[in-house]
XYZ file of C-alpha atoms in Angstrom:
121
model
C -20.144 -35.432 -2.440
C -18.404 -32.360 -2.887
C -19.229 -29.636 -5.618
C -18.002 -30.177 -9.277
C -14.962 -27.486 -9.831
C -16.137 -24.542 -11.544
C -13.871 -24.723 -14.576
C -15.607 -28.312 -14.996
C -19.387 -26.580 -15.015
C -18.017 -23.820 -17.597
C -16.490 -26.375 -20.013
C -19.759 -28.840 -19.767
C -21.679 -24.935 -20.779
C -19.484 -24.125 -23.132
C -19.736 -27.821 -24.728
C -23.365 -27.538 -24.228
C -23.546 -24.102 -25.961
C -21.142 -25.395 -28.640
C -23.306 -28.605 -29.397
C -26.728 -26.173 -29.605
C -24.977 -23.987 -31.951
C -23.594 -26.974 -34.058
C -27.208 -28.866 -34.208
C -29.401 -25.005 -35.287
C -26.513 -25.371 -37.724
C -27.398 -28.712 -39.173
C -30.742 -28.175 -39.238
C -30.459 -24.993 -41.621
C -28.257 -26.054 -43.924
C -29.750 -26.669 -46.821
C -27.686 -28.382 -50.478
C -28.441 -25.582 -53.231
C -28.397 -26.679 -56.879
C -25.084 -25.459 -57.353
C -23.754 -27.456 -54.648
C -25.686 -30.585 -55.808
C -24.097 -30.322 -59.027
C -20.570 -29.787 -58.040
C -21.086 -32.768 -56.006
C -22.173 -34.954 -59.504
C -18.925 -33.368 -61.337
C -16.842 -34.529 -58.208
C -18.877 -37.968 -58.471
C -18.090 -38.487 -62.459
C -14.893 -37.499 -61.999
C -13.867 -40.128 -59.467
C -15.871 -42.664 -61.611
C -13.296 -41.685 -64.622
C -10.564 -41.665 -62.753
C -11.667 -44.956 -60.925
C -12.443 -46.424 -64.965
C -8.455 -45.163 -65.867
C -6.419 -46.094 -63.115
C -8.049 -49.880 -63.596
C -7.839 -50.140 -66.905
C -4.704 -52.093 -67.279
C -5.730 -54.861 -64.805
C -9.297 -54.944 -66.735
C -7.191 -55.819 -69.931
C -5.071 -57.956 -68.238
C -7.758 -59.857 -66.704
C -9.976 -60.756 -69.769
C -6.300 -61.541 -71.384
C -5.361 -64.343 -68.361
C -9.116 -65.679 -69.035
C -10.009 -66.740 -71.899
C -13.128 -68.131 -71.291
C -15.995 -66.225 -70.200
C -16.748 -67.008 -66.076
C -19.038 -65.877 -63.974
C -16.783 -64.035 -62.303
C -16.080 -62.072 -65.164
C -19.022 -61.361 -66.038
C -19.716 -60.025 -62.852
C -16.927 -57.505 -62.436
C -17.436 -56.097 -65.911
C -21.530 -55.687 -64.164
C -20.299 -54.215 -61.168
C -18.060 -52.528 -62.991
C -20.163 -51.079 -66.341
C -23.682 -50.865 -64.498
C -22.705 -48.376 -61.677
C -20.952 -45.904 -64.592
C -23.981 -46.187 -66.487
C -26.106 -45.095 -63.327
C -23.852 -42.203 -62.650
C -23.999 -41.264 -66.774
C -27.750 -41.182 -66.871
C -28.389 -39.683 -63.476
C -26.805 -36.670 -64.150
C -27.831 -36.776 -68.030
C -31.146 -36.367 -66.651
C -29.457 -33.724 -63.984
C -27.899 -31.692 -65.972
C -29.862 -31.941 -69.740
C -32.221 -29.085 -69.954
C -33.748 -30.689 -73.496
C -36.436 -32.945 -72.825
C -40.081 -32.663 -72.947
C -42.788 -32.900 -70.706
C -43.344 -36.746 -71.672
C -39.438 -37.655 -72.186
C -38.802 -36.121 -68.474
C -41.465 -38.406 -66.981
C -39.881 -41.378 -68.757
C -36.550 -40.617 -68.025
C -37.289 -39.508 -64.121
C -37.500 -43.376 -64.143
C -34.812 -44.872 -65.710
C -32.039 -43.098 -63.319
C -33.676 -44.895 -60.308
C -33.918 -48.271 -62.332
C -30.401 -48.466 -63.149
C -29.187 -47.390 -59.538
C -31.178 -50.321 -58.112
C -29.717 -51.973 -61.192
C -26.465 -51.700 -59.658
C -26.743 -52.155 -56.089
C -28.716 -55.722 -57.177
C -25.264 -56.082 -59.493
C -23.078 -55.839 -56.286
């Protein structure tokens, strides 16, 4: 079998090189506070604008049914509970007023409504 070309074995270094580089890279990076919260703003925001632009169907929707189904009752869960999980987790994220006692009570509410809402959908 004859020898790979050489500009084959520098692009399989150079991909190797480039792959080491991007994985020490990985590794190191670490999410500061201040990136954690600007991902929460980014999170409520989409969960406002998600609530807004579905509004009017909502409205229309308990309009066209009058009665209460289950499957109503289930989209205002799915709906309502998720909201409420991103609300309190970043209530308890971003509220710098609670006590020793209050923190440890509400450090387990945030993970009770998530699983809340993943049980919900």
């Amino acid at each position: 079998m004859p020898p790979p070309p050489i500009t084959a074995m520098a692009s399989q270094r150079n991909l190797q090189r480039g792959l080491g580089i991007f994985l020490v890279a990985a590794t190191s990076i670490s999410l500061s506070s201040q990136t954690a919260a600007y991902m929460r703003v980014a999170a409520m925001t989409l969960a406002a604008y998600d609530w807004f632009i579905t509004l009017r169907p909502e409205c229309r929707l308990y309009k066209r049914h009058k009665a209460i189904s289950r499957a109503v009752i289930l989209f205002v869960l799915i709906r309502y509970v998720s909201i409420a999980a991103i609300v309190i987790s970043n209530i308890g994220f971003f509220g710098t007023g609670f006590s020793a006692r209050a923190c440890h009570h509400y450090h387990l509410v945030a993970p009770l409504t998530k699983s809340a809402s993943v049980v919900v959908e």
